[in-house]
Each structure stands twice: as structure tokens, then as C-alpha cells.
CSV table of C-alpha atoms in Angstrom, one decimal:
chain,number,residue,atom,x,y,z
V,1,UNK,CA,0.0,0.0,0.0
V,2,UNK,CA,1.4,3.4,-1.0
V,3,UNK,CA,1.6,6.3,1.5
V,4,UNK,CA,-1.1,8.2,-0.4
V,5,UNK,CA,-3.7,5.4,-0.2
V,6,UNK,CA,-6.1,5.5,2.8
V,7,UNK,CA,-5.7,2.7,5.3
V,8,UNK,CA,-8.4,0.0,5.1
V,9,UNK,CA,-11.0,0.2,7.8
V,10,UNK,CA,-10.6,-2.2,10.7
V,11,UNK,CA,-13.0,-5.1,10.5
V,12,UNK,CA,-14.8,-7.3,13.0
V,13,UNK,CA,-14.5,-11.0,12.4
V,14,UNK,CA,-16.0,-14.3,13.6
V,15,UNK,CA,-14.7,-17.8,12.8
V,16,UNK,CA,-17.2,-20.6,13.4
V,17,UNK,CA,-17.5,-24.2,12.3
V,18,UNK,CA,-21.0,-24.7,10.8
V,19,UNK,CA,-23.4,-27.3,12.1
V,20,UNK,CA,-25.0,-29.0,9.1
V,21,UNK,CA,-28.4,-30.7,8.9
V,22,UNK,CA,-30.5,-32.0,6.1
V,23,UNK,CA,-33.0,-29.7,4.4
V,24,UNK,CA,-36.7,-30.0,5.1
V,25,UNK,CA,-37.4,-31.8,1.7
V,26,UNK,CA,-34.9,-34.5,2.7
V,27,UNK,CA,-36.4,-34.8,6.1
V,28,UNK,CA,-40.0,-35.0,4.7
V,29,UNK,CA,-38.8,-37.7,2.2
V,30,UNK,CA,-37.4,-39.8,5.1
V,31,UNK,CA,-40.7,-39.5,7.0
V,32,UNK,CA,-42.7,-40.5,3.9
V,33,UNK,CA,-40.4,-43.5,3.2
V,34,UNK,CA,-40.8,-44.7,6.8
V,35,UNK,CA,-44.5,-44.3,6.6
V,36,UNK,CA,-44.8,-46.2,3.3
V,37,UNK,CA,-42.5,-49.0,4.6
V,38,UNK,CA,-44.7,-49.3,7.7
V,39,UNK,CA,-47.8,-49.5,5.5
V,40,UNK,CA,-46.2,-52.3,3.5
V,41,UNK,CA,-45.6,-54.3,6.6
V,42,UNK,CA,-49.0,-53.8,8.0
V,43,UNK,CA,-51.0,-54.3,4.9
V,44,UNK,CA,-48.6,-56.9,3.2
V,45,UNK,CA,-48.8,-54.9,0.0
V,46,UNK,CA,-45.4,-54.8,-1.7
V,47,UNK,CA,-46.5,-51.7,-3.8
V,48,UNK,CA,-45.9,-49.5,-0.7
V,49,UNK,CA,-42.4,-50.9,-0.3
V,50,UNK,CA,-41.7,-50.2,-4.0
V,51,UNK,CA,-42.8,-46.6,-3.5
V,52,UNK,CA,-40.7,-46.3,-0.4
V,53,UNK,CA,-37.5,-47.6,-2.1
V,54,UNK,CA,-36.7,-44.5,-4.2
V,55,UNK,CA,-37.4,-42.2,-1.3
V,56,UNK,CA,-34.9,-44.2,0.8
V,57,UNK,CA,-32.4,-43.8,-1.9
V,58,UNK,CA,-33.0,-40.0,-2.2
V,59,UNK,CA,-32.6,-39.6,1.6
V,60,UNK,CA,-29.4,-41.7,1.6
V,61,UNK,CA,-27.9,-39.6,-1.1
V,62,UNK,CA,-28.9,-36.4,0.7
V,63,UNK,CA,-27.4,-37.6,4.0
V,64,UNK,CA,-24.2,-38.8,2.2
V,65,UNK,CA,-23.7,-35.4,0.4
V,66,UNK,CA,-24.2,-33.4,3.6
V,67,UNK,CA,-21.0,-31.5,4.4
V,68,UNK,CA,-19.1,-32.7,7.4
V,69,UNK,CA,-18.2,-30.4,10.3
V,70,UNK,CA,-14.7,-29.2,9.4
V,71,UNK,CA,-13.6,-26.1,7.5
V,72,UNK,CA,-14.7,-23.0,9.4
V,73,UNK,CA,-16.7,-20.0,8.0
V,74,UNK,CA,-15.0,-16.6,8.4
V,75,UNK,CA,-17.3,-13.7,8.4
V,76,UNK,CA,-16.0,-10.1,8.4
V,77,UNK,CA,-17.8,-6.7,8.6
V,78,UNK,CA,-16.2,-3.4,8.0
V,79,UNK,CA,-17.5,0.1,8.3
V,80,UNK,CA,-16.5,2.9,5.9
V,81,UNK,CA,-16.6,6.7,6.7
V,82,UNK,CA,-19.7,8.7,5.9
V,83,UNK,CA,-18.4,11.1,3.3
V,84,UNK,CA,-21.6,12.6,1.9
V,85,UNK,CA,-24.0,12.5,4.8
V,86,UNK,CA,-26.1,9.6,3.3
V,87,UNK,CA,-25.2,7.1,6.1
V,88,UNK,CA,-22.4,4.8,7.2
V,89,UNK,CA,-21.2,2.3,4.5
V,90,UNK,CA,-20.6,-1.3,5.3
V,91,UNK,CA,-18.9,-4.2,3.7
V,92,UNK,CA,-19.5,-7.9,4.6
V,93,UNK,CA,-17.2,-10.7,3.4
V,94,UNK,CA,-17.7,-14.4,3.8
V,95,UNK,CA,-14.9,-16.9,3.4
V,96,UNK,CA,-16.7,-20.2,2.7
V,97,UNK,CA,-15.8,-23.9,2.4
V,98,UNK,CA,-16.0,-25.5,-1.0
V,99,UNK,CA,-19.2,-27.4,0.0
V,100,UNK,CA,-21.2,-24.2,0.4
V,101,UNK,CA,-23.5,-23.0,-2.4
V,102,UNK,CA,-25.3,-20.0,-0.9
V,103,UNK,CA,-25.7,-17.9,2.2
V,104,UNK,CA,-28.9,-16.6,3.8
V,105,UNK,CA,-28.2,-13.4,5.7
V,106,UNK,CA,-30.2,-11.5,8.4
V,107,UNK,CA,-28.8,-8.0,8.7
V,108,UNK,CA,-29.8,-6.0,11.8
V,109,UNK,CA,-29.0,-2.4,11.1
V,110,UNK,CA,-29.1,0.7,13.3
V,111,UNK,CA,-32.5,1.5,14.9
V,112,UNK,CA,-33.3,-2.3,14.8
V,113,UNK,CA,-34.1,-2.3,11.1
V,114,UNK,CA,-33.9,-5.9,9.7
V,115,UNK,CA,-32.9,-6.9,6.2
V,116,UNK,CA,-33.2,-10.5,5.0
V,117,UNK,CA,-31.7,-11.7,1.7
V,118,UNK,CA,-29.9,-14.7,0.2
V,119,UNK,CA,-26.8,-14.6,-2.1
V,120,UNK,CA,-24.8,-17.1,-4.0
V,121,UNK,CA,-21.2,-18.1,-3.2
V,122,UNK,CA,-19.6,-15.5,-5.4
V,123,UNK,CA,-21.7,-12.6,-4.2
V,124,UNK,CA,-21.1,-13.6,-0.5
V,125,UNK,CA,-17.4,-12.8,-0.9
V,126,UNK,CA,-18.2,-9.1,-0.9
V,127,UNK,CA,-21.5,-7.4,0.1
V,128,UNK,CA,-21.8,-3.7,0.2
V,129,UNK,CA,-24.4,-1.2,1.3
V,130,UNK,CA,-25.2,1.9,3.3
V,131,UNK,CA,-26.9,2.2,6.7
V,132,UNK,CA,-28.9,5.5,7.2
V,133,UNK,CA,-28.1,7.0,10.6
V,134,UNK,CA,-30.7,8.9,12.6
V,135,UNK,CA,-28.9,9.4,15.9
V,136,UNK,CA,-25.5,10.5,17.0
V,137,UNK,CA,-23.4,9.1,19.8
V,138,UNK,CA,-22.2,5.5,20.4
V,139,UNK,CA,-24.3,2.8,18.7
V,140,UNK,CA,-24.2,-0.5,17.0
V,141,UNK,CA,-24.3,0.1,13.2
V,142,UNK,CA,-24.6,-3.5,11.9
V,143,UNK,CA,-25.0,-7.0,13.3
V,144,UNK,CA,-25.0,-10.1,11.0
V,145,UNK,CA,-26.7,-13.5,11.4
V,146,UNK,CA,-26.3,-16.1,8.7
V,147,UNK,CA,-27.2,-19.7,7.6
V,148,UNK,CA,-25.4,-21.7,4.9
V,149,UNK,CA,-26.9,-23.8,2.0
V,150,UNK,CA,-25.0,-26.8,0.9
V,151,UNK,CA,-24.4,-28.0,-2.7
V,152,UNK,CA,-27.5,-29.2,-4.6
V,153,UNK,CA,-29.6,-27.8,-1.7
V,154,UNK,CA,-29.6,-31.1,0.3
V,155,UNK,CA,-28.2,-29.5,3.5
V,156,UNK,CA,-28.2,-26.3,5.5
V,157,UNK,CA,-26.8,-25.0,8.7
V,158,UNK,CA,-28.4,-23.7,11.8
V,159,UNK,CA,-28.4,-19.9,12.1
V,160,UNK,CA,-25.1,-18.6,13.4
V,161,UNK,CA,-24.3,-15.2,15.0
V,162,UNK,CA,-21.8,-13.3,12.9
V,163,UNK,CA,-19.8,-10.2,13.7
V,164,UNK,CA,-21.2,-6.9,14.8
V,165,UNK,CA,-19.7,-3.5,14.3
V,166,UNK,CA,-20.2,-0.3,16.4
V,167,UNK,CA,-19.2,3.2,15.8
V,168,UNK,CA,-19.2,6.6,17.6
V,169,UNK,CA,-21.2,8.8,15.3
V,170,UNK,CA,-20.3,12.5,15.7
V,171,UNK,CA,-23.0,15.1,16.0
V,172,UNK,CA,-23.6,17.3,13.0
V,173,UNK,CA,-22.3,20.9,13.3
V,174,UNK,CA,-24.3,24.0,12.2
V,175,UNK,CA,-22.6,27.2,11.1
V,176,UNK,CA,-23.0,30.1,13.5
V,177,UNK,CA,-22.3,33.6,12.2
V,178,UNK,CA,-22.9,35.5,15.4
V,179,UNK,CA,-22.4,34.4,19.0
V,180,UNK,CA,-23.4,35.8,22.3
V,181,UNK,CA,-20.5,36.9,24.7
V,182,UNK,CA,-20.3,36.8,28.5
V,183,UNK,CA,-20.8,39.9,30.5
V,184,UNK,CA,-17.0,40.4,30.7
V,185,UNK,CA,-14.0,38.9,28.9
V,186,UNK,CA,-11.0,38.3,31.1
V,187,UNK,CA,-8.6,36.4,28.8
V,188,UNK,CA,-5.0,37.5,28.2
V,189,UNK,CA,-5.5,37.9,24.5
V,190,UNK,CA,-8.2,37.2,21.9
V,191,UNK,CA,-10.6,38.7,19.3
V,192,UNK,CA,-12.8,40.7,21.7
V,193,UNK,CA,-12.4,44.1,23.1
V,194,UNK,CA,-12.2,44.5,26.9
V,195,UNK,CA,-12.0,47.2,29.6
V,196,UNK,CA,-8.4,46.4,30.5
V,197,UNK,CA,-5.6,48.6,29.3
V,198,UNK,CA,-3.2,46.9,26.9
V,199,UNK,CA,-2.2,46.4,23.3
V,200,UNK,CA,-4.2,45.6,20.3
V,201,UNK,CA,-7.6,47.0,21.1
V,202,UNK,CA,-9.6,50.1,20.6
V,203,UNK,CA,-8.2,53.6,21.4
V,204,UNK,CA,-8.3,54.6,25.0
V,205,UNK,CA,-6.4,57.9,25.5
V,206,UNK,CA,-3.2,59.8,25.1
V,207,UNK,CA,-0.9,60.0,28.2
V,208,UNK,CA,2.7,60.8,29.2
V,209,UNK,CA,5.3,58.2,28.5
V,210,UNK,CA,5.8,56.0,31.5
V,211,UNK,CA,8.1,53.0,32.3
V,212,UNK,CA,6.8,50.0,30.5
V,213,UNK,CA,5.4,51.8,27.5
V,214,UNK,CA,6.7,50.7,24.1
V,215,UNK,CA,8.6,53.2,21.9
V,216,UNK,CA,6.3,52.3,18.9
V,217,UNK,CA,3.4,53.7,21.0
V,218,UNK,CA,4.8,57.3,20.9
V,219,UNK,CA,2.5,59.7,19.2
V,220,UNK,CA,4.8,62.3,17.7
V,221,UNK,CA,2.0,64.6,16.7
V,222,UNK,CA,0.5,64.7,20.2
V,223,UNK,CA,4.0,65.2,21.6
V,224,UNK,CA,4.6,68.2,19.3
V,225,UNK,CA,1.3,69.7,20.4
V,226,UNK,CA,1.3,69.0,24.1
V,227,UNK,CA,4.9,68.7,25.3
V,228,UNK,CA,5.8,71.6,27.7
V,229,UNK,CA,9.2,70.5,28.8
V,230,UNK,CA,12.2,69.0,27.0
V,231,UNK,CA,12.0,65.2,27.0
V,232,UNK,CA,8.3,64.9,27.5
V,233,UNK,CA,6.8,62.2,25.2
V,234,UNK,CA,3.2,61.2,24.8
V,235,UNK,CA,1.9,57.7,23.9
V,236,UNK,CA,-1.3,56.4,22.6
V,237,UNK,CA,-2.9,53.9,24.9
V,238,UNK,CA,-5.6,51.3,23.9
V,239,UNK,CA,-7.7,48.7,25.5
V,240,UNK,CA,-6.4,45.1,25.4
V,241,UNK,CA,-8.1,42.3,23.5
V,242,UNK,CA,-9.3,39.2,25.3
V,243,UNK,CA,-10.9,35.9,24.8
V,244,UNK,CA,-14.2,34.7,26.2
V,245,UNK,CA,-14.7,31.6,28.4
V,246,UNK,CA,-17.6,29.5,27.4
V,247,UNK,CA,-18.8,26.5,29.5
V,248,UNK,CA,-21.2,24.0,27.9
V,249,UNK,CA,-23.4,22.1,30.5
V,250,UNK,CA,-25.1,19.1,29.0
V,251,UNK,CA,-28.0,17.5,30.9
V,252,UNK,CA,-27.5,13.9,29.9
V,253,UNK,CA,-29.4,12.3,32.8
V,254,UNK,CA,-32.2,11.1,30.5
V,255,UNK,CA,-33.2,11.0,26.8
V,256,UNK,CA,-36.6,11.6,25.3
V,257,UNK,CA,-38.0,11.6,21.8
V,258,UNK,CA,-40.9,13.2,20.1
V,259,UNK,CA,-43.4,10.3,21.0
V,260,UNK,CA,-44.8,11.3,24.4
V,261,UNK,CA,-45.9,7.7,25.1
V,262,UNK,CA,-42.3,6.6,25.3
V,263,UNK,CA,-41.2,9.1,27.9
V,264,UNK,CA,-41.9,6.7,30.7
V,265,UNK,CA,-39.1,4.4,29.4
V,266,UNK,CA,-40.7,2.1,26.8
V,267,UNK,CA,-38.2,-0.1,25.0
V,268,UNK,CA,-37.6,-0.1,21.3
V,269,UNK,CA,-35.9,2.0,18.6
V,270,UNK,CA,-36.6,5.7,18.1
V,271,UNK,CA,-36.7,6.8,14.5
V,272,UNK,CA,-36.7,10.5,15.2
V,273,UNK,CA,-34.1,12.8,16.8
V,274,UNK,CA,-34.0,12.7,20.6
V,275,UNK,CA,-33.2,15.3,23.2
V,276,UNK,CA,-29.6,14.1,23.4
V,277,UNK,CA,-29.3,14.1,19.6
V,278,UNK,CA,-30.2,17.8,19.7
V,279,UNK,CA,-28.0,18.5,22.7
V,280,UNK,CA,-25.0,16.9,21.0
V,281,UNK,CA,-25.7,18.9,17.9
V,282,UNK,CA,-26.0,22.1,19.8
V,283,UNK,CA,-22.9,21.5,21.9
V,284,UNK,CA,-20.8,20.5,18.9
V,285,UNK,CA,-21.9,23.5,16.9
V,286,UNK,CA,-21.3,26.0,19.7
V,287,UNK,CA,-17.9,24.5,20.6
V,288,UNK,CA,-16.8,24.6,17.0
V,289,UNK,CA,-18.0,28.2,16.5
V,290,UNK,CA,-16.5,29.6,19.7
V,291,UNK,CA,-13.1,27.9,19.2
V,292,UNK,CA,-13.0,29.2,15.6
V,293,UNK,CA,-13.4,32.7,17.1
V,294,UNK,CA,-10.4,32.2,19.3
V,295,UNK,CA,-12.3,31.7,22.6
V,296,UNK,CA,-11.9,29.0,25.2
V,297,UNK,CA,-14.6,26.3,25.7
V,298,UNK,CA,-15.1,23.8,28.4
V,299,UNK,CA,-17.7,21.1,29.1
V,300,UNK,CA,-19.6,19.9,32.1
V,301,UNK,CA,-22.4,17.4,32.6
V,302,UNK,CA,-25.2,17.1,35.1
V,303,UNK,CA,-25.1,13.3,35.5
V,304,UNK,CA,-22.1,13.5,37.9
V,305,UNK,CA,-19.8,11.5,35.7
V,306,UNK,CA,-16.1,12.3,35.0
V,307,UNK,CA,-16.6,13.7,31.5
V,308,UNK,CA,-15.8,17.3,32.3
V,309,UNK,CA,-13.4,19.1,30.0
V,310,UNK,CA,-11.6,22.2,31.3
V,311,UNK,CA,-11.8,25.3,29.1
V,312,UNK,CA,-9.1,25.4,26.4
V,313,UNK,CA,-8.6,26.4,22.8
V,314,UNK,CA,-7.1,25.1,19.6
V,315,UNK,CA,-7.8,22.3,17.1
V,316,UNK,CA,-6.7,19.5,19.4
V,317,UNK,CA,-9.0,20.8,22.2
V,318,UNK,CA,-11.8,20.8,19.6
V,319,UNK,CA,-11.2,17.2,18.8
V,320,UNK,CA,-11.3,16.3,22.5
V,321,UNK,CA,-14.5,18.2,23.0
V,322,UNK,CA,-16.1,16.6,19.9
V,323,UNK,CA,-15.1,13.2,21.1
V,324,UNK,CA,-16.5,13.8,24.6
V,325,UNK,CA,-19.7,15.3,23.3
V,326,UNK,CA,-20.2,12.3,21.0
V,327,UNK,CA,-19.9,9.8,23.9
V,328,UNK,CA,-22.5,11.6,26.0
V,329,UNK,CA,-25.3,9.1,26.7
V,330,UNK,CA,-27.9,8.5,29.5
V,331,UNK,CA,-26.4,6.8,32.5
V,332,UNK,CA,-29.6,4.8,33.4
V,333,UNK,CA,-31.9,6.2,36.1
V,334,UNK,CA,-31.7,10.0,36.2
V,335,UNK,CA,-29.6,11.1,39.1
V,336,UNK,CA,-29.7,14.2,41.2
V,337,UNK,CA,-26.5,16.0,41.7
V,338,UNK,CA,-26.2,17.7,45.1
V,339,UNK,CA,-23.4,20.0,44.0
V,340,UNK,CA,-23.6,22.6,41.2
V,341,UNK,CA,-20.7,22.0,38.7
V,342,UNK,CA,-17.9,24.6,39.1
V,343,UNK,CA,-17.4,27.1,36.3
V,344,UNK,CA,-14.6,29.7,35.9
V,345,UNK,CA,-15.4,33.3,36.8
V,346,UNK,CA,-16.9,35.6,34.2
V,347,UNK,CA,-17.9,32.7,32.0
V,348,UNK,CA,-20.7,32.4,29.6
V,349,UNK,CA,-22.7,29.3,30.7
V,350,UNK,CA,-24.8,27.4,28.2
V,351,UNK,CA,-27.1,24.9,29.7
V,352,UNK,CA,-28.5,22.3,27.3
V,353,UNK,CA,-31.5,20.5,28.7
V,354,UNK,CA,-35.1,19.5,28.3
V,355,UNK,CA,-35.9,21.3,31.6
V,356,UNK,CA,-38.5,18.6,32.5
V,357,UNK,CA,-37.4,18.8,36.1
V,358,UNK,CA,-36.1,21.4,38.5
V,359,UNK,CA,-32.4,20.5,38.6
V,360,UNK,CA,-31.1,22.0,35.4
V,361,UNK,CA,-33.3,25.1,35.9
V,362,UNK,CA,-32.1,25.6,39.5
V,363,UNK,CA,-28.5,25.4,38.5
V,364,UNK,CA,-29.0,27.9,35.6
V,365,UNK,CA,-30.6,30.4,38.0
V,366,UNK,CA,-27.8,29.8,40.5
V,367,UNK,CA,-25.1,30.6,37.9
V,368,UNK,CA,-27.1,33.7,36.8
V,369,UNK,CA,-27.4,35.0,40.4
V,370,UNK,CA,-23.6,34.8,40.8
V,371,UNK,CA,-22.9,37.1,37.9
V,372,UNK,CA,-22.5,34.7,35.0
V,373,UNK,CA,-24.3,35.2,31.7
V,374,UNK,CA,-26.5,32.1,31.3
V,375,UNK,CA,-28.2,30.9,28.1
V,376,UNK,CA,-30.6,28.0,28.4
V,377,UNK,CA,-30.8,25.9,25.3
V,378,UNK,CA,-34.1,24.0,25.2
V,379,UNK,CA,-33.5,20.7,23.4
V,380,UNK,CA,-36.9,19.1,23.9
V,381,UNK,CA,-38.1,17.7,20.6
V,382,UNK,CA,-41.5,18.8,19.3
V,383,UNK,CA,-43.8,16.5,21.2
V,384,UNK,CA,-46.2,14.2,19.4
V,385,UNK,CA,-49.5,13.0,21.0
V,386,UNK,CA,-50.5,10.9,18.0
V,387,UNK,CA,-50.5,7.6,20.0
V,388,UNK,CA,-51.2,9.0,23.4
V,389,UNK,CA,-54.3,7.9,25.4
V,390,UNK,CA,-56.5,10.5,27.1
V,391,UNK,CA,-54.8,9.9,30.4
V,392,UNK,CA,-51.3,10.3,28.8
V,393,UNK,CA,-52.5,13.6,27.2
V,394,UNK,CA,-53.7,14.9,30.5
V,395,UNK,CA,-50.4,14.0,32.2
V,396,UNK,CA,-48.5,15.6,29.3
V,397,UNK,CA,-50.4,18.9,29.7
V,398,UNK,CA,-49.7,19.0,33.4
V,399,UNK,CA,-46.0,18.4,32.8
V,400,UNK,CA,-45.8,21.1,30.1
V,401,UNK,CA,-47.6,23.6,32.5
V,402,UNK,CA,-44.9,22.9,35.1
V,403,UNK,CA,-42.2,23.2,32.5
V,404,UNK,CA,-43.6,26.5,31.2
V,405,UNK,CA,-43.6,28.0,34.8
V,406,UNK,CA,-40.0,26.7,35.2
V,407,UNK,CA,-38.8,28.4,32.0
V,408,UNK,CA,-40.7,31.6,32.8
V,409,UNK,CA,-39.0,31.7,36.3
V,410,UNK,CA,-35.6,31.2,34.6
V,411,UNK,CA,-36.3,34.2,32.3
V,412,UNK,CA,-37.4,36.3,35.2
V,413,UNK,CA,-34.1,35.5,37.0
V,414,UNK,CA,-32.0,36.7,34.0
V,415,UNK,CA,-31.5,33.5,32.1
V,416,UNK,CA,-31.8,33.9,28.3
V,417,UNK,CA,-33.5,31.2,26.3
V,418,UNK,CA,-32.8,29.5,22.9
V,419,UNK,CA,-35.0,26.7,21.5
V,420,UNK,CA,-32.8,24.4,19.4
V,421,UNK,CA,-35.7,22.7,17.6
V,422,UNK,CA,-38.4,25.3,17.2
V,423,UNK,CA,-42.0,24.8,16.1
V,424,UNK,CA,-43.1,25.6,12.6
V,425,UNK,CA,-42.5,29.3,11.9
V,426,UNK,CA,-40.1,29.7,14.8
V,427,UNK,CA,-36.6,31.2,14.6
V,428,UNK,CA,-33.9,28.8,13.8
V,429,UNK,CA,-31.0,28.5,16.4
V,430,UNK,CA,-28.6,30.6,14.4
V,431,UNK,CA,-31.1,33.5,14.2
V,432,UNK,CA,-31.9,33.3,17.9
V,433,UNK,CA,-28.2,33.4,18.8
V,434,UNK,CA,-27.7,36.4,16.5
V,435,UNK,CA,-30.4,38.2,18.5
V,436,UNK,CA,-28.5,37.4,21.7
V,437,UNK,CA,-25.2,38.5,20.3
V,438,UNK,CA,-26.0,42.2,20.0
V,439,UNK,CA,-23.2,44.4,21.4
V,440,UNK,CA,-23.1,44.5,25.2
V,441,UNK,CA,-21.3,46.9,27.5
V,442,UNK,CA,-18.4,45.2,29.2
V,443,UNK,CA,-17.7,45.9,32.8
């Protein structure tokens, strides 16, 4: 392989010795032959024995041609990168003994979608396809089960479990043109103006040269106009530039979809985006946009796990953030954290939650009361009551009333709100963030 060729994706492989048995027609033929032979003995009619004879011969040939347990079957699955957003590509390869004529495959794809098909020996050497992906995060992309068909169709194997392949699907990233800033930027250098004297920012004033001032800051025109004694020099002073500190707080204690009837924890696949899908997308988009602007971004979670990432900048830090965000998943039963996660002073705190309970809202109000600028990103999918009973609809309305009061209380406490998945006609997230990014006066 040359240096310019991409490395082949790593595969998952199983090696199993197949367990052969005769096909149903052969088994039915054996039963019919035994029945006819029994009738010949009971009725003393040789005609039944003559009819049973060819059946016995057929069964004997089928059993004799049945492959013996020996050469193993090697099944390999490989996943290829999603290059065009259509889904994750897969490749399945079977290495078969000479006695195998065909393969029946059960393919369990993401979201528990099943595909059943049969292929001949040559096609089984390389099967390709694409699996559409609905959700981000860690998930099993493909699982294979297969059964083999012997030569002439006289034998088959019991279904065997083949390899399965999983992948960490990164969240999509949306482009953000304008971003809200914290009340005060305190970094050493960056792309934002601050109230601290220094180099690189907007004009501040003209003052006498003092120890520590740079010679290139001397304003010769102002010196000529204002100097009253020999040796007096005047310099132009400016405000320093600084970077912002942004802390993303993901509420990953639970995960809900659009179907209200599944909020109680019903099992099964969810074919639409969930609250954590939206939270990963929002966190990934915001982290990428803020780091591209030269700011520092950190990550906290409300589940009490050790997935916190301290604020930092640069492309390597972005990779670490994206990997951590992609691995965010519910930890089982929602837990209550007794301690509010610590965030650096003068940070912009972005809380991503469904706000279906008090914990995330209480922490957001706490951060706002201590001087942080807090933005609450609502990641609850647009609810669907299509399959809900009357009792479930009533419970949903009560829950939404409590949630509305909670959101209104947050707004009254100074927390700003953004809905990541808005209803029809609502402002998209980028537009809402642009409205919150209007120039603010720094303290």
C-alpha cells in the first residue's frame, strides 16, 4: 500500500465451524419413506415398499452429500466513513468452504431495522451497502446472522451469529455567524475588546510616556502639540483584547424523543431525533464556532460522571470536545447532583437540557445569580401526541404547565433562552443566537 492510499477500515471477524443438517425436503422424504414401509408391513402390499424404495435412496444420497463439520466459515464486517451524509457504508465478506453453495443473511442495522436476503457463493465474498443513521453518539451500526446452504440444496446449517460493528457517530455541526458573549471577557489575548488597558484593542487615551510603555506607541503629533518640557513624550494607549470563556453544560441524565408515550421508558428503537441528539448537535456546533473565534470552551455534565473538560482552545482541544460530546449518553436512572458544577469566573454558561425537572433550571438560576451570563438551550423535541391515550395527554399537559412555569421563572431570573428545535415558523437557532449577540457593554 502506498503512502497516499487510505488505510483499510478495521474489521470485526467471527470464525465458526458450521453445524450441518439436512434440508426439510430430505427430512420429509425420510418421513414419507418410513410411513410407506410401515404400511407395506401392516397391509402386506409390496406396492408400498416399492414406493418407499426411491425415497430411501434419495434420503441416503442427501445424507451422504451433507458436508461434514470441518472447515470454518470466516465472516468479516467493515464500516466505511460517511463522506456525503447519506449514512455509514458497510462491507460484509464471507470466506466459505467448497461445499457451500449459498448464504442466507439476516442484517440487523441501526434503529433495529432488519434486512433479509440470500446470495450465492460469489456474491457472498463481498457485500456492500449503506446504513442510514438517525442518531449521534455510540451505537451498533450493523449485526450479522447467517445460515449456509450446501451444494445441490440437500443440507443447511443452523443460524449462526456473525460479527457486529459499532461506531461513535459524531454530532452534525451547524454554522454560527454571530455568537453571544459573556458579560465580561477576562482572557489575556483574543478577538474581543475588553475594559483592561493593553495592546491591540480600541483607542483609550493619550498619556505621558511611563516606564513599560513601548517606543512604537509614541504619538509624535500629540507630543509636538502637548509637550511643555524637554524630554516629554506622549503615547497612545488602547484597550487590550481578550478571549471569552464558554462552559457548555449538558443535561445527559435522560433522553426523550418526540413520542410522548415513550417518555416513561418504553423499550424499542426511536426513529426521530431525541433530546440528546439535539443536545450533542447544539454543543458540537457551539464548541466549533467559539473555538474558531479564538475563545476558550469547556464542558460539564449534570449526570455526575467524570466527563468534564476544562476550558481550552485550539484544534486539538476541539477534537477532544467533539469526542467527549459524541460519547454523551444516558447513565440509566436520572440522578440528582447535590453540587452545582464549578465554572470559571466571568464565564458564559450554556445549559442544554429539556428542563422537564427542576435540577437544570435551578443550576441555571444559581449561575445567573452569581454574575454569569447564562443561556438556556431547550433541546426538547417537538412533542407528538398521536399515539397517546386520554390519560397520557392529560399528564403531558400538566407536565408542560410545570415546565412553562419553570422556563418563565428562569427568564425572570436573568437566564436567556434559545430553542434548538423550534416549532413551525419559529426562529432557527442561528437567528436566535444572533439576536442574543447584540453588542453589550463590558464591565
